[in-house]
PDB file of C-alpha atoms and ligand atoms in Angstrom:
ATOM      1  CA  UNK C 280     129.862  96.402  94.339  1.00 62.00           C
ATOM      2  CA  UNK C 281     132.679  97.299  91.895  1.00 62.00           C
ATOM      3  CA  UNK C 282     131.255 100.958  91.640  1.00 70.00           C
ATOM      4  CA  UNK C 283     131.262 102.669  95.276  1.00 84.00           C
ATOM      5  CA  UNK C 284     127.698 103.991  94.914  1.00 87.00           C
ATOM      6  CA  UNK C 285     128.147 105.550  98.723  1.00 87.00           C
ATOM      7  CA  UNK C 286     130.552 107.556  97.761  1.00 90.00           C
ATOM      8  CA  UNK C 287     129.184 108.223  93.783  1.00 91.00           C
ATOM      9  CA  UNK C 288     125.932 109.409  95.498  1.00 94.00           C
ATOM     10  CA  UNK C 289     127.176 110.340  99.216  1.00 94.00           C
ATOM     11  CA  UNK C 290     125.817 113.990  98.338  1.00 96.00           C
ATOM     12  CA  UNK C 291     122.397 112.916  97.157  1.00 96.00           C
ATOM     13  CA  UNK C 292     122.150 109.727 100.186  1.00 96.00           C
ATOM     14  CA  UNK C 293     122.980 112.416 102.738  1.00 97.00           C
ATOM     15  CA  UNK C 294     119.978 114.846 101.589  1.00 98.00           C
ATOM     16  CA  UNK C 295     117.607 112.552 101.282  1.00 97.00           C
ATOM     17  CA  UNK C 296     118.576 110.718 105.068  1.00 96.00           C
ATOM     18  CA  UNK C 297     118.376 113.931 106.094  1.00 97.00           C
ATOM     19  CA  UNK C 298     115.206 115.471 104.537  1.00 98.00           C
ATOM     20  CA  UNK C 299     113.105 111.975 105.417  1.00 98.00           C
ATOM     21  CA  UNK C 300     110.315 112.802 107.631  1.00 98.00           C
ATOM     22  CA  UNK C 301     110.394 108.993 108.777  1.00 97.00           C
ATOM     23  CA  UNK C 302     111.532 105.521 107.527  1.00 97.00           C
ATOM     24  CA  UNK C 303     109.401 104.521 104.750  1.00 98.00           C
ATOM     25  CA  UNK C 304     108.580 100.384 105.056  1.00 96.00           C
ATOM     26  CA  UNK C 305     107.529 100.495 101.211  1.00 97.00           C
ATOM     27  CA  UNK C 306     109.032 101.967  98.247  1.00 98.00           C
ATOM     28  CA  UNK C 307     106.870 102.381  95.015  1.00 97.00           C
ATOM     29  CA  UNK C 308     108.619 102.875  92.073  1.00 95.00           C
ATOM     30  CA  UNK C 309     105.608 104.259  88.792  1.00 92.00           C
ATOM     31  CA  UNK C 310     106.247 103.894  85.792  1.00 84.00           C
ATOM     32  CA  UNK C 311     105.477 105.979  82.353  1.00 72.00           C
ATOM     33  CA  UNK C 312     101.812 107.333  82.650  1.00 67.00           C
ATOM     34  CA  UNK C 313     101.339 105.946  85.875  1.00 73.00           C
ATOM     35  CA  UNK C 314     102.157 108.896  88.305  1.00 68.00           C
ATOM     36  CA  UNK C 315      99.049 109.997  88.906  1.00 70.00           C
ATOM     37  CA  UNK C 316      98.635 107.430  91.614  1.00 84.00           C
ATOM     38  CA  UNK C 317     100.851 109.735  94.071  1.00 83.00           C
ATOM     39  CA  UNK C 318      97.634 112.134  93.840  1.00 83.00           C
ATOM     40  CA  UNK C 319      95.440 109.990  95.891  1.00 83.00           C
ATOM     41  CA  UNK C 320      97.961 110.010  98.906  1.00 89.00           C
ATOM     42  CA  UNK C 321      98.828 111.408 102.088  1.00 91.00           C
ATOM     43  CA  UNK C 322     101.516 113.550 101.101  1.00 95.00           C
ATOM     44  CA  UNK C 323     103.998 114.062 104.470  1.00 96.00           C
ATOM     45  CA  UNK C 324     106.585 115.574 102.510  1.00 97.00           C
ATOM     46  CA  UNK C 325     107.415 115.763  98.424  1.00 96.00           C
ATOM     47  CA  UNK C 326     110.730 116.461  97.164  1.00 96.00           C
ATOM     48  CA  UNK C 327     111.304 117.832  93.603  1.00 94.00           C
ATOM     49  CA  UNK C 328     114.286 115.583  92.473  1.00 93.00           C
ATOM     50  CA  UNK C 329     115.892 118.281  90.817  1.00 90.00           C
ATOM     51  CA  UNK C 330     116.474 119.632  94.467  1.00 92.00           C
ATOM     52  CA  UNK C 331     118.433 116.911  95.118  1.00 95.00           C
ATOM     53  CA  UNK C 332     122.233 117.030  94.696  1.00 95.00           C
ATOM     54  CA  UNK C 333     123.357 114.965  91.905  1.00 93.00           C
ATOM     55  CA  UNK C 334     119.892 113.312  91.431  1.00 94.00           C
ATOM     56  CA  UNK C 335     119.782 112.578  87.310  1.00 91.00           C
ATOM     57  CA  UNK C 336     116.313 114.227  85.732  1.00 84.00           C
ATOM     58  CA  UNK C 337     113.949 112.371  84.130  1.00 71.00           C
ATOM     59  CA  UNK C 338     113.709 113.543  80.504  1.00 70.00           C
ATOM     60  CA  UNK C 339     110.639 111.282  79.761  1.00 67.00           C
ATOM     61  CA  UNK C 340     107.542 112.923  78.866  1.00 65.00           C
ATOM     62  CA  UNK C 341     105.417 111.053  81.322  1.00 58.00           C
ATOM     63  CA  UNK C 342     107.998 110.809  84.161  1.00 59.00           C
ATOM     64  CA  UNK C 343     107.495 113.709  86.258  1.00 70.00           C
ATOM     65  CA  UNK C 344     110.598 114.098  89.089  1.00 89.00           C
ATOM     66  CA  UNK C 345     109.564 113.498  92.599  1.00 93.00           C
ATOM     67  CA  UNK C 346     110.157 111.382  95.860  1.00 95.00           C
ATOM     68  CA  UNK C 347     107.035 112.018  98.568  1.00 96.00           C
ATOM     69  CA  UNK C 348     106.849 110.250 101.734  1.00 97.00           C
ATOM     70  CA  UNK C 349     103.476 109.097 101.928  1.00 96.00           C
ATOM     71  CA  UNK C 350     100.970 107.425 104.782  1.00 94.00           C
ATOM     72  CA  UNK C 351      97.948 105.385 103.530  1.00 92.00           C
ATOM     73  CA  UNK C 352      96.103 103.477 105.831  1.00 90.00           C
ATOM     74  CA  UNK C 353      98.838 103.789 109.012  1.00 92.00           C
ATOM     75  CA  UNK C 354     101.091 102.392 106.297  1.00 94.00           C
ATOM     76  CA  UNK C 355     104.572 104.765 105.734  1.00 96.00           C
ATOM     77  CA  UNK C 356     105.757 104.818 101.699  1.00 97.00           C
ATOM     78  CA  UNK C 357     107.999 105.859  99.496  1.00 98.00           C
ATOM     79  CA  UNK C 358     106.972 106.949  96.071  1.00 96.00           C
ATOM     80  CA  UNK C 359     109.133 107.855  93.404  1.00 95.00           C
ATOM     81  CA  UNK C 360     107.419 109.679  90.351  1.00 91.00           C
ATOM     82  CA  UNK C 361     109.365 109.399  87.783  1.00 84.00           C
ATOM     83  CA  UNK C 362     111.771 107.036  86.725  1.00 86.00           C
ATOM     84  CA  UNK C 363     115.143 107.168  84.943  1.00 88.00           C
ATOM     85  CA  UNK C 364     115.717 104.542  82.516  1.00 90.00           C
ATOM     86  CA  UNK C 365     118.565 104.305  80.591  1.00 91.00           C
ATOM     87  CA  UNK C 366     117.822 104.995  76.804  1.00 90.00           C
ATOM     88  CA  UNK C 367     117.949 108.413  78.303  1.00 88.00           C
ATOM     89  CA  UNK C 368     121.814 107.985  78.500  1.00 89.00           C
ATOM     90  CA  UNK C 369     122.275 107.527  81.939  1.00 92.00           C
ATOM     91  CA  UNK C 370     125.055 105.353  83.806  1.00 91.00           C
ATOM     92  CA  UNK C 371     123.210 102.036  85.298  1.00 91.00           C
ATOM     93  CA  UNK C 372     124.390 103.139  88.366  1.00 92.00           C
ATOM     94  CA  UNK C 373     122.026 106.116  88.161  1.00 94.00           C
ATOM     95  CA  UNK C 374     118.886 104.324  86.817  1.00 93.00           C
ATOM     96  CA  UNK C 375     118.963 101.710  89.677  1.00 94.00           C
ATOM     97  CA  UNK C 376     119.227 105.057  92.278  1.00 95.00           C
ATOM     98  CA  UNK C 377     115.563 104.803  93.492  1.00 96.00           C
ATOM     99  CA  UNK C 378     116.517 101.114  94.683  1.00 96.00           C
ATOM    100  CA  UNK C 379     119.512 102.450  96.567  1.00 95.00           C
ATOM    101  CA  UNK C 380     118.073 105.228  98.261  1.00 97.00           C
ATOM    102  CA  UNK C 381     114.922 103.038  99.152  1.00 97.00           C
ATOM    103  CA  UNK C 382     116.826 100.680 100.740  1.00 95.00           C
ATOM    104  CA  UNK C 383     119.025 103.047 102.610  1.00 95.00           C
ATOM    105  CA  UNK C 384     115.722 104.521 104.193  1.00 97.00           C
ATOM    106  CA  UNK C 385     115.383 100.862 105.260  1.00 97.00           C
ATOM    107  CA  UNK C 386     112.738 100.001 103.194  1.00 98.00           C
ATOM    108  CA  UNK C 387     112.484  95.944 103.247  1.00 97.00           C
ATOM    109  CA  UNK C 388     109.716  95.957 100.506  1.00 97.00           C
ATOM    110  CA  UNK C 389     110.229  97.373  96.982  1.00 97.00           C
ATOM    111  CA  UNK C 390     107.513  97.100  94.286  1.00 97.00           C
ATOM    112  CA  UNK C 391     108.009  98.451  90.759  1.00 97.00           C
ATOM    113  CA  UNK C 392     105.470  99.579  87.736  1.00 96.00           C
ATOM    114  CA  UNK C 393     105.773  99.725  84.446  1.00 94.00           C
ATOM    115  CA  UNK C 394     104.080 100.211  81.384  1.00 91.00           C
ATOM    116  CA  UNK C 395     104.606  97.641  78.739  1.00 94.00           C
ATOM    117  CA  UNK C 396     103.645  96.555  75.155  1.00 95.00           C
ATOM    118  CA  UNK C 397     101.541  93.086  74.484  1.00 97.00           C
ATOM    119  CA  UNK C 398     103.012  90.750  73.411  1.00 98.00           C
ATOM    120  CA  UNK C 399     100.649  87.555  74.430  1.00 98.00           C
ATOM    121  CA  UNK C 400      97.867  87.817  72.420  1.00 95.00           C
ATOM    122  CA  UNK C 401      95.757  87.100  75.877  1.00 96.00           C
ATOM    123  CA  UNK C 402      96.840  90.889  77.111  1.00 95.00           C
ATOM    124  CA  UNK C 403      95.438  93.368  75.741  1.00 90.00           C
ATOM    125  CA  UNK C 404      95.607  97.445  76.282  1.00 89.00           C
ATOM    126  CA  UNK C 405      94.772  98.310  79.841  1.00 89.00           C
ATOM    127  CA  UNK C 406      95.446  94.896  81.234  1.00 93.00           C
ATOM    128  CA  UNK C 407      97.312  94.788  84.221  1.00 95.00           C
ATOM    129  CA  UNK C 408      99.917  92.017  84.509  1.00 97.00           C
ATOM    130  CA  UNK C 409     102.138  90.419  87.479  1.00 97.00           C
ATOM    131  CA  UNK C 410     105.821  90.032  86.238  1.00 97.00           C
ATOM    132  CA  UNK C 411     106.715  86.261  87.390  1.00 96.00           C
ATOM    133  CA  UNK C 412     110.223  86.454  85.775  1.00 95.00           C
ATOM    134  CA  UNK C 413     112.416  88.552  83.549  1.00 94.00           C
ATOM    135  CA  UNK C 414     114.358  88.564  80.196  1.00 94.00           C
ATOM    136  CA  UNK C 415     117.107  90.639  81.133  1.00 90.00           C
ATOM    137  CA  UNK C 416     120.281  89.382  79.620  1.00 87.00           C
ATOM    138  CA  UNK C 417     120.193  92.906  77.097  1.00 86.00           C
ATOM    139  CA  UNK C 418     121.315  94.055  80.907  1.00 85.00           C
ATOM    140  CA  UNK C 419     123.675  91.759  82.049  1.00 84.00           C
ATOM    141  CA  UNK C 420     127.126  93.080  81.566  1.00 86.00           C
ATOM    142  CA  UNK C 421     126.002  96.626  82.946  1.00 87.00           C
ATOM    143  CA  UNK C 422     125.010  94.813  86.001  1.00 85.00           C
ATOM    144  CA  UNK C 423     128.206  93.012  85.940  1.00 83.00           C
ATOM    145  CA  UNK C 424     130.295  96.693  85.848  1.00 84.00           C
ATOM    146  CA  UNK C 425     127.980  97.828  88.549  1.00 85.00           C
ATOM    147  CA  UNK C 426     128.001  94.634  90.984  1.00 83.00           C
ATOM    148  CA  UNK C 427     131.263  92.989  90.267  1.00 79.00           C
ATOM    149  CA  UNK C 428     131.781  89.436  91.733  1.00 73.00           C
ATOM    150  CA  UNK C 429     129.315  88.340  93.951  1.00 75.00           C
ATOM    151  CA  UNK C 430     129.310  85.459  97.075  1.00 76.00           C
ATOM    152  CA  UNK C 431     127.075  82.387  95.735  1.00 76.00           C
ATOM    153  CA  UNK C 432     124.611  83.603  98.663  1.00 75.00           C
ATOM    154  CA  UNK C 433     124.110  86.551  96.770  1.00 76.00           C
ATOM    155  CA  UNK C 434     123.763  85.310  93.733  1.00 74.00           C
ATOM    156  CA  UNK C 435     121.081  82.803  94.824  1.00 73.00           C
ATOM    157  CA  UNK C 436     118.680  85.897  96.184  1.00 75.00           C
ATOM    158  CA  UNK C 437     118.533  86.872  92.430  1.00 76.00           C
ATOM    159  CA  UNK C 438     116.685  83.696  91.694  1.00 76.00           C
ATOM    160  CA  UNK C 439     114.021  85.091  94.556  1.00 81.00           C
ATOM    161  CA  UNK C 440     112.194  87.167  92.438  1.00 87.00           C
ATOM    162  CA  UNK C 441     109.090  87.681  93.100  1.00 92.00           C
ATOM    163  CA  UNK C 442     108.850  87.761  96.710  1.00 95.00           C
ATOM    164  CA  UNK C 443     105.789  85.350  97.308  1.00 95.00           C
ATOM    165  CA  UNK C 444     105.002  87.696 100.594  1.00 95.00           C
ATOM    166  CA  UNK C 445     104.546  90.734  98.037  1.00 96.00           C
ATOM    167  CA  UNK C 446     102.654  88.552  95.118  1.00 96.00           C
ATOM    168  CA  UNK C 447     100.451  87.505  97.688  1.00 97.00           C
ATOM    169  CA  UNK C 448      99.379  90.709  98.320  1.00 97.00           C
ATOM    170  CA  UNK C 449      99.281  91.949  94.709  1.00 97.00           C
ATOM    171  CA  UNK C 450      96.815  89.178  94.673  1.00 97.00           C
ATOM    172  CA  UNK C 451      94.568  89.694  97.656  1.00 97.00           C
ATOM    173  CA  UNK C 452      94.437  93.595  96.701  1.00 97.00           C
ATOM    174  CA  UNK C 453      93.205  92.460  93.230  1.00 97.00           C
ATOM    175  CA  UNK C 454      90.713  90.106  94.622  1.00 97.00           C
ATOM    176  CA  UNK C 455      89.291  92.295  97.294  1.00 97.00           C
ATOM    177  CA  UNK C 456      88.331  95.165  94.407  1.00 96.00           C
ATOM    178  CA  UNK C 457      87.282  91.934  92.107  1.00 95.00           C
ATOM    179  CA  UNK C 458      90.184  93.058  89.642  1.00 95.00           C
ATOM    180  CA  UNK C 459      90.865  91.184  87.218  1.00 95.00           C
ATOM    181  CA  UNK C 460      95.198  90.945  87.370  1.00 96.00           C
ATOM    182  CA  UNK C 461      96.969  88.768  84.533  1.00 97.00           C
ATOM    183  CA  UNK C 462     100.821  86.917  85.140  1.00 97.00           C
ATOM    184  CA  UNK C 463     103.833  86.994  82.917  1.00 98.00           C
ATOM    185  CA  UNK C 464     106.982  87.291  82.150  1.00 98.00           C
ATOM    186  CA  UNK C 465     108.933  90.349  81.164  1.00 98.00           C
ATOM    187  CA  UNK C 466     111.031  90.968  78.549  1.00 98.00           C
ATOM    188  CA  UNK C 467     113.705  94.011  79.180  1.00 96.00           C
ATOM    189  CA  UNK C 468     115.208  95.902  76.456  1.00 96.00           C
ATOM    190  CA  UNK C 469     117.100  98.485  76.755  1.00 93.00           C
ATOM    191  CA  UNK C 470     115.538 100.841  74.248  1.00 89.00           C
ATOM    192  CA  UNK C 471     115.179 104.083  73.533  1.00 90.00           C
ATOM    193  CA  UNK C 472     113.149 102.410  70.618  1.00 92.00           C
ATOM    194  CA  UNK C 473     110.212 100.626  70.453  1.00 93.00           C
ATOM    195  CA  UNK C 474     111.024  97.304  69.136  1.00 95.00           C
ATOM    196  CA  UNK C 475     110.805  95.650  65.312  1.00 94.00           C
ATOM    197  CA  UNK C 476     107.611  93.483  64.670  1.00 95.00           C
ATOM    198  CA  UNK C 477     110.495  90.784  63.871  1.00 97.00           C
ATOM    199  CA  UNK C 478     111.691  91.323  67.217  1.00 97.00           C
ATOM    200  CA  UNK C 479     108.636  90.718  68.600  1.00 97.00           C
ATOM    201  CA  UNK C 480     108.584  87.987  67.099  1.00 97.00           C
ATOM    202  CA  UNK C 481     111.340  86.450  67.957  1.00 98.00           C
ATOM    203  CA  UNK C 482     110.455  87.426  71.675  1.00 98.00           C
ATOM    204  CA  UNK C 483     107.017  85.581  71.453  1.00 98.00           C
ATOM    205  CA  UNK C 484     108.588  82.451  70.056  1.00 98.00           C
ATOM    206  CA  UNK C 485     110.573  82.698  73.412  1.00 97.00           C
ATOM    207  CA  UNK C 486     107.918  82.808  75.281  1.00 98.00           C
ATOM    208  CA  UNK C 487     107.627  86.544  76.728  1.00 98.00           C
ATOM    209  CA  UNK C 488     104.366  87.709  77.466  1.00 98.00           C
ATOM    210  CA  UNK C 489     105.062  91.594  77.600  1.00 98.00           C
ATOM    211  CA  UNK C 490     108.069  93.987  76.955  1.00 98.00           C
ATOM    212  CA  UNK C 491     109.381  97.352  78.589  1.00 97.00           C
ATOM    213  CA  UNK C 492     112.263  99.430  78.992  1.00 95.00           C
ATOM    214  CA  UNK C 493     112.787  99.390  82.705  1.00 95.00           C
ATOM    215  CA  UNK C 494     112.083  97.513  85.839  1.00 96.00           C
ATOM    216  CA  UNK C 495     114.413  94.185  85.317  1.00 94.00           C
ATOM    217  CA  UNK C 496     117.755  95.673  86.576  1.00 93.00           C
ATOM    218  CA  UNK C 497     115.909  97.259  89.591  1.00 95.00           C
ATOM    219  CA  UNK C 498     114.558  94.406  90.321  1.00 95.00           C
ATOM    220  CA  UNK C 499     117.826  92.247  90.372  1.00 92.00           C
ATOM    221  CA  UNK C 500     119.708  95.003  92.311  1.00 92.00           C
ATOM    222  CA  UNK C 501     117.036  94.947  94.594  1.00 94.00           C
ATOM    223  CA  UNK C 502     118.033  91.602  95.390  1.00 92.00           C
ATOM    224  CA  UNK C 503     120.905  92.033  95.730  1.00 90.00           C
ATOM    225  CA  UNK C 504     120.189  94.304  97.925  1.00 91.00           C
ATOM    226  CA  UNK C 505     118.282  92.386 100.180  1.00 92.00           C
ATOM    227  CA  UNK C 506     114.587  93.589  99.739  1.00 95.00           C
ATOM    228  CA  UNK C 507     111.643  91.796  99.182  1.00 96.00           C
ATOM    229  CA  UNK C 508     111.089  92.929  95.172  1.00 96.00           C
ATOM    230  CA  UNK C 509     107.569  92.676  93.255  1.00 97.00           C
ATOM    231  CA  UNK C 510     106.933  94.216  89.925  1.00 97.00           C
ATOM    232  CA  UNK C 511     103.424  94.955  87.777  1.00 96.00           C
ATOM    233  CA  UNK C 512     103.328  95.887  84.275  1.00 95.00           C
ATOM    234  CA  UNK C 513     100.213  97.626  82.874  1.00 92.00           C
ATOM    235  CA  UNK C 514      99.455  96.917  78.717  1.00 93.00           C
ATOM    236  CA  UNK C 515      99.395  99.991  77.133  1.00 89.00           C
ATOM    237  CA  UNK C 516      99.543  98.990  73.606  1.00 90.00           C
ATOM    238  CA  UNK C 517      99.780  95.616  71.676  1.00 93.00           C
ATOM    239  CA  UNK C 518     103.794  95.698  70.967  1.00 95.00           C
ATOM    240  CA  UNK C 519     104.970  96.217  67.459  1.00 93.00           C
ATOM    241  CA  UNK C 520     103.437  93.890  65.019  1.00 92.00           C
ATOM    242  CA  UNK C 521     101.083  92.344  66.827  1.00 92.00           C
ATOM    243  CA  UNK C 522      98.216  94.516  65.809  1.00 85.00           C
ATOM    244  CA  UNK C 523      97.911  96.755  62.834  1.00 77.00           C
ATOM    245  CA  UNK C 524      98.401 100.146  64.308  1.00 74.00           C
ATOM    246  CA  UNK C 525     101.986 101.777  64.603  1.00 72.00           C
ATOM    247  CA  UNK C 526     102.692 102.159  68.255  1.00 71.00           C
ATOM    248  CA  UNK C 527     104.103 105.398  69.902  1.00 73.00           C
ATOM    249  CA  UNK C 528     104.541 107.164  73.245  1.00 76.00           C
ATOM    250  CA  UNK C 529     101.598 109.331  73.367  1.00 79.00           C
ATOM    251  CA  UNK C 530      99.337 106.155  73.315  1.00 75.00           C
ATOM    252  CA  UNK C 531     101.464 104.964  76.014  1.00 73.00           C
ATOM    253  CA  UNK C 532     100.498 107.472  78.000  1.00 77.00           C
ATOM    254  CA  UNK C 533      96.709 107.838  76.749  1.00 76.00           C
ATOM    255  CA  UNK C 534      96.651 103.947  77.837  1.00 76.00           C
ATOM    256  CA  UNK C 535      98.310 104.796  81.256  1.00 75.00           C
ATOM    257  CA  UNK C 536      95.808 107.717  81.788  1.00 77.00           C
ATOM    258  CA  UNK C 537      92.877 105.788  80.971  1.00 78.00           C
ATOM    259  CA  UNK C 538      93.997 102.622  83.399  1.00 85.00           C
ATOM    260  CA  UNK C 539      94.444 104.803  85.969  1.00 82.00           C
ATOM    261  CA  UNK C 540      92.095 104.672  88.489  1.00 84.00           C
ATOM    262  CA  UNK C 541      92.525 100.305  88.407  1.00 88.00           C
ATOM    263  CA  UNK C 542      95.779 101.011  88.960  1.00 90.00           C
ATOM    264  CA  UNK C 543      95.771 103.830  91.910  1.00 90.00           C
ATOM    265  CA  UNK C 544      93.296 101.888  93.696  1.00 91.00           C
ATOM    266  CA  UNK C 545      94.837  98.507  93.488  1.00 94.00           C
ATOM    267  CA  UNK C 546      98.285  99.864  94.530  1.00 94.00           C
ATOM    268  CA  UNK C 547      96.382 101.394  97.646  1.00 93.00           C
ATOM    269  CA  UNK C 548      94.952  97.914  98.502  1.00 95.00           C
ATOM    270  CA  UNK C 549      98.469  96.634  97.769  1.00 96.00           C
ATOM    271  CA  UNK C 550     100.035  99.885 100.799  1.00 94.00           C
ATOM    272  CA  UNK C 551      96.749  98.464 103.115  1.00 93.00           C
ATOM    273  CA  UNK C 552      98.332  95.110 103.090  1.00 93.00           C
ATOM    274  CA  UNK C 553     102.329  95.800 102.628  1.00 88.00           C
TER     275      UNK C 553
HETATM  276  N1  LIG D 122     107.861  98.258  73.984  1.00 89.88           N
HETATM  277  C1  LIG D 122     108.782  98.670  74.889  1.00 89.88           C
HETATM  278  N2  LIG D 122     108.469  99.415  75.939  1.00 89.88           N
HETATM  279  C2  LIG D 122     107.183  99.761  76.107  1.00 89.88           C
HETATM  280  C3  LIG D 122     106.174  99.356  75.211  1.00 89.88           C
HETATM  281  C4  LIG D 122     106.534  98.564  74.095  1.00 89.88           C
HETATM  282  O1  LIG D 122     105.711  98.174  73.247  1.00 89.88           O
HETATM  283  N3  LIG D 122     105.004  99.880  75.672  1.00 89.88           N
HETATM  284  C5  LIG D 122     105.296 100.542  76.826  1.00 89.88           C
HETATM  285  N4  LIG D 122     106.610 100.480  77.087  1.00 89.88           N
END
């Protein structure tokens, strides 16, 4: 990496190694309106990120700050509530943190939420939808600054995304509660506005299916880090232009709030199986 994120972050790494009650095998990454899941677990130990040294706040309404080691089902997680994206001004280096420390706790499995606006007229509000592939060239020459040259093997595990090991059990959880789970592709932006309703549609003459502010650059550094990456996207609003209503981030949440319990109990399914 060009940037030496063990020594950016060697105060923050070293708390965390230190205050983790075990290794976690699965990392969890929720997105806006979608922390609630961390309610329904087995809490070992929670801590506040703004405990942590150097750990950048979340100043997203919706994004509350903390990591808790978790056990569901004999199964040992990670969960980080509360993400930090970077329309809140941070450095890419510290929005792709959660990625680092999960794979420093040896994590080999890494799956990310988000909450994401419509954009296929076939999802609508409270849909939940498996991200097959990304649109993330708005992110490109950040990740560039951050990961400098990279060996052609490394470059070839970006083109692994999604792990088929973690799809397929995205896919068996959603069976097994007869949930109904959608696939698509992702298009990143990087915000901190919602987008035009002629970007929109310029993104659906592309092809996207959904769009969101997060997730793509985790999910490529998470490759790059070696880990096994899935990601899910729940609708929470047709994205601008595509229906009538003017979108905005209180219905974002309403939407997350409302999916919630479809989405806490398929992510436990997923834990069951990970
Ligand atoms: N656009 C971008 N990000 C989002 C949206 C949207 O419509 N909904 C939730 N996150």
């Amino acid at each position: 990496m060009n940037v030496d994120l063990n020594f950016k972050y060697k105060n923050t790494l070293e708390f965390i190694e230190r205050n983790a009650p075990f290794e976690p095998e699965v990392a969890i990454v929720l997105g806006s309106g979608l922390g609630d899941f961390a309610e329904s677990l087995n809490k070992i130990k929670t801590l506040p990120t703004e405990e942590i040294p150097g750990y950048p706040l979340s100043t997203v309404a919706g994004h509350k700050g903390f990591i808790h080691f978790a056990e569901y089902s004999g199964k040992k997680a990670l969960v980080f509530q509360g993400r930090i994206h970077f329309y809140e001004g941070y450095s890419i280096s510290d929005v792709i943190l959660p990625t680092l420390i999960a794979q420093k706790l040896n994590s080999t499995i890494l799956l990310l939420t988000n909450a994401a606006g419509g954009i296929n007229r076939k999802l609508k509000p409270g849909d939940l939808m498996i991200n097959v592939d990304f649109y993330s060239f708005f992110i490109k020459k950040e990740l560039s600054l951050l990961l400098g040259q990279v060996d052609v093997e490394i470059k070839n595990r970006f083109l692994k995304f999604p792990a088929p090991n973690v799809i397929k059990k995205i896919k068996e959880a959603a069976d097994w509660l007869s949930l109904e789970i959608k696939e698509g592709s992702y298009w990143y932006t990087k915000g901190p506005s919602y987008e035009t309703p002629a970007e929109i549609r310029m993104m659906k003459k592309f092809g996207a299916d959904a769009v969101g502010m997060s997730t793509a650059h985790e999910a490529i550094v998470a490759n790059y880090l070696g880990m096994d990456v899935g990601a899910i996207s729940l609708i929470t609003n047709y994205a601008a232009g595509i229906s009538q209503t003017k979108l905005n981030h209180e219905e974002v949440i309403e939407a997350g709030k409302l999916a919630e319990k479809k989405f806490s109990s398929l992510l436990l399914e997923f834990l069951k199986r990970a």
